[in-house]
Amino acid sequence: MQVTLINPHTLIQPSDPLTTGICYFPVTLAYLAASLREQGHLVHVIDAFGEASTTVRRWRNWWMQGLPLETLLGRLAQDGGDAEAPIFIYAGNLVSHEATIQILKAVSQRFSRRPRIVVENTQAVTAYALKKALPDFFSAGADYVLTGECEQRGPRLLSALSSKEELKTLDGVYWRENGAVHGADPAGFIQDLDSLAFPAWDLFPLAGYWRLHYAHGPVTAKRWLPLLTSRGCPYPCRFCVVPETNRMKWRARSAKNVASEMAFWGERLGIREFHIEDLNPTVDEERVRQLSQEIESAGLKLTWKIVAGTKLDILKEPDTLHRMARAGCRYISMSPESGSPEILKRMGKPFRYDAAIELTRQMHREGIRSQACFVVGYPEESDADRALTRRYIRRLAQAGLDEVALFICTPVPGSSIFGSEQGYQSLSELSFSPVWRKTYRLLSRYRRGTYLRFLLWKLLYHPVKLLAQPFHFLSRRFQTKMEMTPYRALSVMFWRWMHP
């Protein structure tokens, strides 16, 4: 069967191009493409972002990055083949929800005979639980919404399209019939992740990503790829969507399988830099040590970076970071979330403050760049709580922390706090700069002030690191996201100026 997979545009909040508009490779979609191809389906990919990554234009209240809609529809028409070939549309990023809805509406009007399937992203904190947005998708013309892991459910859904009775036996699939929504929650997870085919990156316009010279993680090489070495997270953080989409289940690929993928893309595409996008890759410290050993034993000359905010304080063995650095690890993002123990308790987030300080010192000694991520504005957070966060950031800066990221809390659909705040008109407004929040100005001032203080502390405690940042910026060999983010924002503003 012929199928088409669509990765939507990226939406950018014009008032904050520093925090929004981050470039994410569509990893889940690439896994789905590999699975469908393995089942014998003819897979076409239209990557609305990657195929026109330097095209930015005004669209409603956002800047939209990617292909013009008519060009995308023209590509669909050129696919030819079966006039009833299914279309999978990836709802991978919450802020880009309206872009996904726009594509869905246009496709349903132009290609009404082709089944339209919306696909959930379960492996990112910037995603959302699609069950909470079913009315939006069905109103826009979706025939099915596929939730949970898609590699096995996607092929099963294709087999069931011609049989309503078979459709009723599937889990993780929702559809609308006679005005009523039917379906069931996902029932289980893929346990043997090593059995999955590597993502089908050969079907995607990778050059469109590489020409940007920026990504979610700091880019040093000319070519790079993301990796998912594990899935899920065992922690119940109430501000996060992951407990809903992964049920606090964590599963991992073997170290050998991960190293094999690194070697595969190194040989096939010349990739020497990998960005690990796992929700929490360090849950099993022994596996991290094994991965380091596998990379060294295989003689792989590469760098790898943990870019999505792992729970680093889990690590207890004194030589783990040394082994990681020796195997090419050059960057680790961790997520303390708050310097206030009371706020962490309310969040449901365990964290060992002192352990993270010592690990930051170790990363500094080993030459591993470090980031600490914090959520500010959590419900009932006080000025005193935020003062504790700022105090802890200073301790981290003294220990050698390279950068800090502060995200203003937003009620992500699927998180425990979804519904705790009102005032937004669209799910796309649920960014980490939620200007609609009544306390946004207060929190934004706190964020700016904390960033400024962090830079001053960095200058005080580790001046060489701070003074090196302009050189990394100018050479586009970014060691941290703080060096890369201004470049990304300036690039986007320039492309927006080029496409009035």
Short mmCIF file of C-alpha atoms in Angstrom, two decimals:
data_model
loop_
_atom_site.label_atom_id
_atom_site.label_comp_id
_atom_site.label_asym_id
_atom_site.label_seq_id
_atom_site.Cartn_x
_atom_site.Cartn_y
_atom_site.Cartn_z
CA MET A 1 0.00 0.00 0.00
CA GLN A 2 1.17 3.53 -0.76
CA VAL A 3 1.21 5.89 2.23
CA THR A 4 2.30 9.49 2.74
CA LEU A 5 3.74 10.88 5.97
CA ILE A 6 3.60 14.62 6.63
CA ASN A 7 5.75 16.54 9.10
CA PRO A 8 4.08 19.95 9.66
CA HIS A 9 5.60 23.41 9.76
CA THR A 10 7.18 24.93 12.83
CA LEU A 11 5.36 27.85 14.45
CA ILE A 12 7.32 30.63 16.13
CA GLN A 13 5.97 33.12 18.65
CA PRO A 14 7.05 36.53 17.25
CA SER A 15 7.30 37.99 20.75
CA ASP A 16 9.81 35.32 21.75
CA PRO A 17 11.92 33.81 18.93
CA LEU A 18 14.53 32.82 21.54
CA THR A 19 12.34 30.26 23.31
CA THR A 20 10.02 29.18 20.48
CA GLY A 21 10.87 27.86 17.02
CA ILE A 22 13.33 25.23 18.24
CA CYS A 23 14.22 22.76 15.51
CA TYR A 24 13.31 19.15 16.30
CA PHE A 25 13.93 16.24 13.97
CA PRO A 26 10.67 14.20 13.60
CA VAL A 27 12.13 11.08 15.22
CA THR A 28 8.80 9.34 15.86
CA LEU A 29 7.75 9.88 12.24
CA ALA A 30 11.05 8.45 11.01
CA TYR A 31 10.49 5.34 13.13
CA LEU A 32 6.97 5.00 11.71
CA ALA A 33 8.31 5.33 8.17
CA ALA A 34 10.83 2.56 8.85
CA SER A 35 8.16 0.29 10.33
CA LEU A 36 5.74 0.82 7.44
CA ARG A 37 8.47 0.23 4.88
CA GLU A 38 9.50 -2.94 6.68
CA GLN A 39 5.91 -4.15 6.34
CA GLY A 40 6.10 -3.69 2.57
CA HIS A 41 4.33 -0.35 2.21
CA LEU A 42 5.54 2.28 -0.27
CA VAL A 43 6.32 5.29 1.92
CA HIS A 44 6.47 8.91 0.77
CA VAL A 45 7.49 11.71 3.14
CA ILE A 46 6.59 15.38 2.86
CA ASP A 47 8.52 17.32 5.47
CA ALA A 48 6.91 20.77 5.44
CA PHE A 49 9.64 22.11 7.74
CA GLY A 50 12.72 20.38 6.38
CA GLU A 51 11.98 21.00 2.69
CA ALA A 52 11.86 24.79 3.15
CA SER A 53 13.60 25.37 6.46
CA THR A 54 14.81 28.86 5.56
CA THR A 55 11.37 30.10 4.51
CA VAL A 56 9.65 32.08 7.28
CA ARG A 57 6.48 34.08 6.75
CA ARG A 58 3.71 35.63 8.81
CA TRP A 59 0.71 33.38 9.43
CA ARG A 60 -2.04 34.58 11.75
CA ASN A 61 -0.39 35.37 15.10
CA TRP A 62 2.74 33.36 14.40
CA TRP A 63 5.69 33.09 12.09
CA MET A 64 5.48 29.88 10.11
CA GLN A 65 8.66 28.12 9.03
CA GLY A 66 8.47 25.75 6.09
CA LEU A 67 6.72 25.05 2.79
CA PRO A 68 3.82 27.20 1.61
CA LEU A 69 0.61 25.23 2.07
CA GLU A 70 -0.16 25.17 -1.66
CA THR A 71 3.26 23.70 -2.35
CA LEU A 72 2.61 20.96 0.19
CA LEU A 73 -0.76 20.16 -1.40
CA GLY A 74 0.88 20.12 -4.81
CA ARG A 75 3.39 17.59 -3.53
CA LEU A 76 0.54 15.40 -2.32
CA ALA A 77 -1.08 15.56 -5.74
CA GLN A 78 2.22 14.63 -7.42
CA ASP A 79 2.53 11.50 -5.29
CA GLY A 80 0.00 9.94 -7.64
CA GLY A 81 -0.67 6.25 -7.16
CA ASP A 82 -3.68 5.14 -5.18
CA ALA A 83 -6.33 7.87 -4.94
CA GLU A 84 -7.27 6.42 -1.54
CA ALA A 85 -3.72 6.11 -0.15
CA PRO A 86 -3.65 6.93 3.59
CA ILE A 87 -1.99 10.09 4.89
CA PHE A 88 -0.29 10.20 8.30
CA ILE A 89 0.02 13.70 9.77
CA TYR A 90 2.46 14.08 12.66
CA ALA A 91 1.23 16.10 15.65
CA GLY A 92 4.69 16.15 17.18
CA ASN A 93 4.89 19.57 18.82
CA LEU A 94 2.32 21.39 20.94
CA VAL A 95 3.20 24.90 19.77
CA SER A 96 2.74 23.80 16.13
CA HIS A 97 -0.78 22.48 16.83
CA GLU A 98 -2.44 25.13 14.64
CA ALA A 99 -0.09 24.31 11.76
CA THR A 100 -1.12 20.66 12.06
CA ILE A 101 -4.80 21.65 12.07
CA GLN A 102 -4.32 23.86 9.00
CA ILE A 103 -2.74 20.99 7.04
CA LEU A 104 -5.45 18.60 8.18
CA LYS A 105 -8.24 20.92 7.03
CA ALA A 106 -6.65 21.55 3.64
CA VAL A 107 -5.90 17.87 3.02
CA SER A 108 -9.42 16.79 4.00
CA GLN A 109 -10.90 19.28 1.54
CA ARG A 110 -8.53 18.53 -1.36
CA PHE A 111 -8.09 14.76 -0.86
CA SER A 112 -11.32 13.70 0.82
CA ARG A 113 -11.04 10.06 -0.32
CA ARG A 114 -7.69 9.53 1.35
CA PRO A 115 -7.83 8.39 5.01
CA ARG A 116 -6.25 10.96 7.30
CA ILE A 117 -4.46 9.69 10.40
CA VAL A 118 -3.01 12.00 13.08
CA VAL A 119 0.03 10.55 14.88
CA GLU A 120 1.03 11.27 18.49
CA ASN A 121 4.58 11.96 19.69
CA THR A 122 5.08 10.16 23.01
CA GLN A 123 8.80 10.87 23.43
CA ALA A 124 9.10 14.62 23.99
CA VAL A 125 8.18 17.03 26.77
CA THR A 126 7.25 19.56 24.07
CA ALA A 127 4.54 17.22 22.77
CA TYR A 128 0.97 16.74 24.05
CA ALA A 129 -1.55 14.00 24.70
CA LEU A 130 -3.71 13.94 21.57
CA LYS A 131 -6.66 12.47 23.46
CA LYS A 132 -7.09 15.91 25.03
CA ALA A 133 -7.39 17.49 21.57
CA LEU A 134 -9.64 14.99 19.79
CA PRO A 135 -12.38 17.58 19.05
CA ASP A 136 -9.85 19.80 17.28
CA PHE A 137 -8.60 16.96 15.07
CA PHE A 138 -11.98 15.51 14.15
CA SER A 139 -13.44 18.95 13.43
CA ALA A 140 -10.51 19.60 11.09
CA GLY A 141 -11.15 16.41 9.12
CA ALA A 142 -9.18 13.62 10.79
CA ASP A 143 -10.50 10.11 10.23
CA TYR A 144 -8.31 8.53 12.91
CA VAL A 145 -6.08 9.66 15.76
CA LEU A 146 -3.27 7.24 16.58
CA THR A 147 -2.00 7.50 20.16
CA GLY A 148 0.79 5.67 21.96
CA GLU A 149 3.78 4.17 20.17
CA CYS A 150 3.07 4.02 16.47
CA GLU A 151 5.53 1.47 15.06
CA GLN A 152 3.19 -1.50 15.60
CA ARG A 153 -0.15 0.31 15.77
CA GLY A 154 0.40 2.12 12.46
CA PRO A 155 0.65 -1.03 10.31
CA ARG A 156 -2.23 -2.64 12.24
CA LEU A 157 -4.42 0.37 11.59
CA LEU A 158 -3.72 0.20 7.86
CA SER A 159 -4.77 -3.45 7.86
CA ALA A 160 -7.99 -2.57 9.67
CA LEU A 161 -9.08 0.34 7.47
CA SER A 162 -11.44 -1.82 5.44
CA SER A 163 -13.04 -3.52 8.46
CA LYS A 164 -14.92 -1.68 11.20
CA GLU A 165 -15.02 -4.86 13.26
CA GLU A 166 -11.24 -5.24 13.13
CA LEU A 167 -10.87 -1.54 13.91
CA LYS A 168 -12.76 -2.05 17.17
CA THR A 169 -10.12 -4.53 18.34
CA LEU A 170 -7.28 -1.99 18.14
CA ASP A 171 -6.00 -0.05 21.13
CA GLY A 172 -4.61 3.47 20.92
CA VAL A 173 -6.83 4.39 17.95
CA TYR A 174 -9.73 6.85 18.01
CA TRP A 175 -12.23 7.52 15.23
CA ARG A 176 -15.56 9.25 14.82
CA GLU A 177 -18.70 7.53 13.58
CA ASN A 178 -22.21 9.01 13.43
CA GLY A 179 -21.07 11.98 15.46
CA ALA A 180 -19.65 9.87 18.32
CA VAL A 181 -16.00 9.27 19.14
CA HIS A 182 -14.93 5.65 19.50
CA GLY A 183 -11.65 4.07 20.54
CA ALA A 184 -9.51 2.89 23.43
CA ASP A 185 -6.41 4.10 25.23
CA PRO A 186 -3.06 2.50 24.30
CA ALA A 187 -2.69 -0.83 26.10
CA GLY A 188 0.98 -1.49 26.61
CA PHE A 189 4.36 -0.51 25.25
CA ILE A 190 7.02 -1.98 23.00
CA GLN A 191 9.36 -3.87 25.29
CA ASP A 192 11.98 -5.05 22.80
CA LEU A 193 13.16 -1.74 21.36
CA ASP A 194 16.14 -3.47 19.74
CA SER A 195 13.67 -5.20 17.41
CA LEU A 196 12.70 -1.91 15.76
CA ALA A 197 14.26 -0.86 12.48
CA PHE A 198 16.46 2.21 12.65
CA PRO A 199 14.63 5.44 11.73
CA ALA A 200 14.21 5.88 7.96
CA TRP A 201 16.21 9.10 7.73
CA ASP A 202 16.97 8.34 4.08
CA LEU A 203 13.36 9.40 3.31
CA PHE A 204 13.74 12.82 4.94
CA PRO A 205 15.33 16.05 3.62
CA LEU A 206 18.23 16.05 6.06
CA ALA A 207 20.10 18.75 4.14
CA GLY A 208 17.27 21.13 5.07
CA TYR A 209 18.05 20.57 8.75
CA TRP A 210 21.81 20.67 8.39
CA ARG A 211 21.82 23.96 6.48
CA LEU A 212 20.32 25.69 9.52
CA HIS A 213 23.44 25.11 11.66
CA TYR A 214 21.18 24.85 14.70
CA ALA A 215 19.04 22.19 16.37
CA HIS A 216 17.56 21.39 19.76
CA GLY A 217 21.02 20.55 21.09
CA PRO A 218 24.16 22.62 20.44
CA VAL A 219 25.52 21.92 16.97
CA THR A 220 29.26 21.61 16.45
CA ALA A 221 29.55 19.45 13.33
CA LYS A 222 28.19 20.05 9.81
CA ARG A 223 26.04 16.94 10.03
CA TRP A 224 24.28 15.42 13.00
CA LEU A 225 21.37 13.15 13.84
CA PRO A 226 19.15 12.57 16.86
CA LEU A 227 19.02 9.27 18.75
CA LEU A 228 16.42 7.68 20.98
CA THR A 229 18.30 5.22 23.16
CA SER A 230 15.39 4.69 25.58
CA ARG A 231 11.72 5.54 25.94
CA GLY A 232 9.55 6.85 28.73
CA CYS A 233 10.37 8.08 32.22
CA PRO A 234 9.56 6.52 35.62
CA TYR A 235 8.82 9.81 37.40
CA PRO A 236 5.38 11.44 37.96
CA CYS A 237 6.22 15.14 37.40
CA ARG A 238 2.87 16.93 37.43
CA PHE A 239 3.84 19.69 34.96
CA CYS A 240 4.88 17.16 32.31
CA VAL A 241 2.88 15.25 29.67
CA VAL A 242 5.13 12.19 29.83
CA PRO A 243 3.42 10.44 32.80
CA GLU A 244 0.24 10.45 30.68
CA THR A 245 1.78 9.24 27.43
CA ASN A 246 4.21 6.74 28.97
CA ARG A 247 2.46 5.71 32.20
CA MET A 248 5.74 6.08 34.11
CA LYS A 249 7.22 3.15 32.20
CA TRP A 250 10.87 3.30 31.13
CA ARG A 251 12.36 0.96 28.56
CA ALA A 252 15.78 0.95 26.95
CA ARG A 253 17.61 -0.25 23.91
CA SER A 254 20.74 -2.25 24.57
CA ALA A 255 24.05 -0.41 24.51
CA LYS A 256 25.15 -2.62 21.63
CA ASN A 257 22.10 -1.72 19.55
CA VAL A 258 22.63 2.01 20.12
CA ALA A 259 26.32 1.79 19.17
CA SER A 260 25.32 -0.17 16.07
CA GLU A 261 23.02 2.66 14.99
CA MET A 262 25.81 5.18 15.53
CA ALA A 263 28.13 3.09 13.38
CA PHE A 264 25.41 2.62 10.73
CA TRP A 265 24.80 6.33 10.22
CA GLY A 266 28.51 7.03 10.42
CA GLU A 267 29.16 4.68 7.51
CA ARG A 268 26.08 5.61 5.50
CA LEU A 269 25.88 9.39 5.97
CA GLY A 270 29.22 10.32 7.54
CA ILE A 271 27.57 11.32 10.83
CA ARG A 272 30.03 12.01 13.64
CA GLU A 273 27.73 13.92 16.03
CA PHE A 274 24.66 12.46 17.72
CA HIS A 275 22.09 14.22 19.90
CA ILE A 276 20.41 11.90 22.41
CA GLU A 277 16.81 13.11 22.69
CA ASP A 278 15.61 10.58 25.28
CA LEU A 279 13.25 11.75 27.98
CA ASN A 280 15.56 10.27 30.61
CA PRO A 281 18.53 8.27 29.25
CA THR A 282 20.42 7.95 32.55
CA VAL A 283 17.81 5.93 34.49
CA ASP A 284 20.05 2.85 34.23
CA GLU A 285 23.59 3.94 35.06
CA GLU A 286 25.07 0.58 34.12
CA ARG A 287 23.62 0.89 30.61
CA VAL A 288 25.25 4.32 30.25
CA ARG A 289 28.57 2.79 31.23
CA GLN A 290 28.02 -0.08 28.78
CA LEU A 291 27.24 2.36 25.97
CA SER A 292 30.47 4.23 26.67
CA GLN A 293 32.34 0.92 26.55
CA GLU A 294 30.63 -0.17 23.31
CA ILE A 295 31.58 3.09 21.59
CA GLU A 296 35.19 2.76 22.66
CA SER A 297 35.42 -0.94 21.82
CA ALA A 298 34.03 -0.32 18.35
CA GLY A 299 36.59 2.42 17.76
CA LEU A 300 33.89 4.96 16.91
CA LYS A 301 35.36 8.45 16.65
CA LEU A 302 32.34 10.62 17.35
CA THR A 303 30.70 13.00 19.80
CA TRP A 304 27.39 12.53 21.52
CA LYS A 305 25.31 14.89 23.57
CA ILE A 306 22.43 14.38 26.00
CA VAL A 307 20.29 17.35 25.01
CA ALA A 308 16.81 16.95 26.51
CA GLY A 309 17.21 17.31 30.27
CA THR A 310 18.00 14.00 31.94
CA LYS A 311 17.81 13.21 35.65
CA LEU A 312 21.57 13.27 36.04
CA ASP A 313 21.56 13.10 39.83
CA ILE A 314 20.78 9.38 39.51
CA LEU A 315 24.44 8.71 38.65
CA LYS A 316 26.38 7.45 41.65
CA GLU A 317 29.52 5.74 40.37
CA PRO A 318 32.47 8.18 40.57
CA ASP A 319 33.94 7.25 37.17
CA THR A 320 30.77 7.19 35.03
CA LEU A 321 31.21 10.73 33.70
CA HIS A 322 34.88 10.01 32.99
CA ARG A 323 33.90 6.98 30.92
CA MET A 324 31.28 9.01 29.08
CA ALA A 325 33.76 11.78 28.27
CA ARG A 326 36.34 9.26 27.07
CA ALA A 327 33.70 7.80 24.72
CA GLY A 328 32.92 11.20 23.20
CA CYS A 329 30.19 12.69 25.41
CA ARG A 330 30.54 16.47 25.19
CA TYR A 331 27.28 17.87 26.53
CA ILE A 332 24.70 16.95 29.18
CA SER A 333 21.44 18.72 29.95
CA MET A 334 19.92 18.01 33.37
CA SER A 335 16.64 19.15 34.92
CA PRO A 336 16.60 20.23 38.57
CA GLU A 337 13.33 22.12 37.73
CA SER A 338 13.33 24.19 40.95
CA GLY A 339 15.65 25.20 43.77
CA SER A 340 12.75 24.96 46.20
CA PRO A 341 12.28 21.56 47.88
CA GLU A 342 8.64 22.45 48.56
CA ILE A 343 7.94 23.12 44.86
CA LEU A 344 9.71 19.89 43.89
CA LYS A 345 7.46 18.04 46.32
CA ARG A 346 4.38 19.59 44.73
CA MET A 347 5.69 18.78 41.28
CA GLY A 348 6.30 15.15 42.25
CA LYS A 349 9.94 15.50 41.19
CA PRO A 350 12.70 13.89 43.28
CA PHE A 351 16.10 15.54 42.93
CA ARG A 352 19.41 15.34 44.82
CA TYR A 353 20.68 18.91 44.92
CA ASP A 354 24.13 18.24 46.38
CA ALA A 355 24.75 15.29 44.06
CA ALA A 356 24.05 17.52 41.05
CA ILE A 357 26.54 20.09 42.32
CA GLU A 358 29.27 17.46 42.53
CA LEU A 359 28.35 16.04 39.11
CA THR A 360 28.56 19.56 37.65
CA ARG A 361 32.09 19.87 39.06
CA GLN A 362 32.98 16.55 37.46
CA MET A 363 31.58 17.61 34.08
CA HIS A 364 33.61 20.79 34.29
CA ARG A 365 36.78 18.76 34.93
CA GLU A 366 36.00 16.25 32.16
CA GLY A 367 35.28 18.89 29.51
CA ILE A 368 31.59 18.02 29.26
CA ARG A 369 29.44 21.12 28.74
CA SER A 370 26.50 21.26 31.13
CA GLN A 371 23.02 22.73 31.18
CA ALA A 372 20.46 22.96 34.00
CA CYS A 373 16.76 23.41 33.19
CA PHE A 374 14.22 25.03 35.51
CA VAL A 375 10.46 25.53 35.44
CA VAL A 376 9.26 28.81 36.96
CA GLY A 377 5.72 29.86 37.71
CA TYR A 378 4.48 26.48 38.90
CA PRO A 379 1.09 26.80 40.65
CA GLU A 380 1.43 28.34 44.13
CA GLU A 381 5.13 29.11 43.61
CA SER A 382 6.13 32.12 45.70
CA ASP A 383 8.80 34.79 45.45
CA ALA A 384 10.67 32.91 48.19
CA ASP A 385 10.61 29.72 46.09
CA ARG A 386 12.02 31.58 43.10
CA ALA A 387 14.72 33.09 45.32
CA LEU A 388 15.76 29.55 46.27
CA THR A 389 15.96 28.63 42.58
CA ARG A 390 18.20 31.62 41.88
CA ARG A 391 20.39 30.72 44.86
CA TYR A 392 20.79 27.16 43.60
CA ILE A 393 21.66 28.38 40.11
CA ARG A 394 24.48 30.42 41.65
CA ARG A 395 25.82 27.29 43.36
CA LEU A 396 25.73 25.47 40.01
CA ALA A 397 27.49 28.37 38.28
CA GLN A 398 30.24 28.26 40.88
CA ALA A 399 30.61 24.51 40.31
CA GLY A 400 31.16 25.10 36.59
CA LEU A 401 27.70 25.00 34.99
CA ASP A 402 27.91 26.19 31.40
CA GLU A 403 24.33 27.32 30.82
CA VAL A 404 20.89 27.55 32.35
CA ALA A 405 17.42 27.40 30.77
CA LEU A 406 14.28 28.74 32.42
CA PHE A 407 10.84 27.77 31.14
CA ILE A 408 7.67 29.47 32.31
CA CYS A 409 5.21 26.80 33.35
CA THR A 410 2.39 26.14 30.90
CA PRO A 411 -0.52 23.66 31.28
CA VAL A 412 0.39 21.03 28.69
CA PRO A 413 -2.57 18.88 27.55
CA GLY A 414 -2.09 15.54 29.28
CA SER A 415 -0.18 16.92 32.27
CA SER A 416 -1.71 16.87 35.74
CA ILE A 417 -1.91 20.67 35.76
CA PHE A 418 -3.75 20.89 32.44
CA GLY A 419 -6.74 23.11 33.16
CA SER A 420 -5.06 24.93 36.03
CA GLU A 421 -4.69 28.14 34.00
CA GLN A 422 -7.14 29.89 31.68
CA GLY A 423 -6.74 32.71 29.18
CA TYR A 424 -5.33 31.09 26.03
CA GLN A 425 -7.31 30.86 22.79
CA SER A 426 -5.40 28.07 21.08
CA LEU A 427 -3.25 25.12 22.13
CA SER A 428 -0.43 26.70 20.11
CA GLU A 429 -0.31 29.45 22.74
CA LEU A 430 0.83 26.90 25.34
CA SER A 431 4.50 27.65 24.84
CA PHE A 432 7.15 28.12 27.51
CA SER A 433 6.58 31.85 27.10
CA PRO A 434 2.82 31.94 27.81
CA VAL A 435 2.11 35.63 27.34
CA TRP A 436 -1.56 35.05 28.17
CA ARG A 437 -0.78 34.16 31.80
CA LYS A 438 -1.70 36.92 34.28
CA THR A 439 1.69 36.54 35.95
CA TYR A 440 3.67 36.44 32.69
CA ARG A 441 5.28 39.87 33.06
CA LEU A 442 6.43 39.09 36.58
CA LEU A 443 7.82 35.70 35.55
CA SER A 444 9.41 37.11 32.41
CA ARG A 445 11.24 39.78 34.44
CA TYR A 446 12.43 37.11 36.83
CA ARG A 447 13.66 34.99 33.93
CA ARG A 448 15.57 37.85 32.30
CA GLY A 449 17.08 38.88 35.63
CA THR A 450 18.18 35.32 36.39
CA TYR A 451 19.80 34.92 32.98
CA LEU A 452 21.73 38.16 33.52
CA ARG A 453 22.83 37.11 36.99
CA PHE A 454 23.93 33.71 35.71
CA LEU A 455 26.18 35.35 33.09
CA LEU A 456 27.68 37.60 35.75
CA TRP A 457 28.28 34.62 38.05
CA LYS A 458 29.85 32.74 35.16
CA LEU A 459 32.13 35.70 34.49
CA LEU A 460 33.04 35.81 38.17
CA TYR A 461 33.70 32.09 38.68
CA HIS A 462 34.76 30.88 35.22
CA PRO A 463 35.60 33.93 33.06
CA VAL A 464 37.38 31.96 30.32
CA LYS A 465 34.21 30.03 29.56
CA LEU A 466 32.18 33.19 29.14
CA LEU A 467 34.80 34.98 27.06
CA ALA A 468 35.00 32.01 24.68
CA GLN A 469 31.29 32.19 23.84
CA PRO A 470 31.55 34.93 21.15
CA PHE A 471 34.13 32.86 19.26
CA HIS A 472 31.89 29.79 19.32
CA PHE A 473 29.01 31.97 18.09
CA LEU A 474 30.98 33.46 15.21
CA SER A 475 32.45 30.11 14.13
CA ARG A 476 29.05 28.37 14.45
CA ARG A 477 30.68 25.61 16.46
CA PHE A 478 28.29 25.90 19.35
CA GLN A 479 29.27 24.36 22.67
CA THR A 480 26.03 25.35 24.41
CA LYS A 481 22.46 26.24 23.55
CA MET A 482 23.00 29.74 24.96
CA GLU A 483 25.59 30.33 22.24
CA MET A 484 23.36 28.84 19.52
CA THR A 485 20.00 30.39 20.47
CA PRO A 486 20.85 34.01 19.48
CA TYR A 487 22.12 32.68 16.14
CA ARG A 488 18.85 30.81 15.61
CA ALA A 489 16.74 33.85 16.52
CA LEU A 490 18.75 36.16 14.25
CA SER A 491 18.53 33.66 11.40
CA VAL A 492 14.76 33.35 11.75
CA MET A 493 14.32 37.14 11.86
CA PHE A 494 16.44 37.49 8.73
CA TRP A 495 14.46 34.84 6.85
CA ARG A 496 11.25 36.50 8.01
CA TRP A 497 12.51 39.80 6.57
CA MET A 498 13.33 38.02 3.30
CA HIS A 499 9.75 36.69 3.01
CA PRO A 500 7.45 39.59 3.90
#
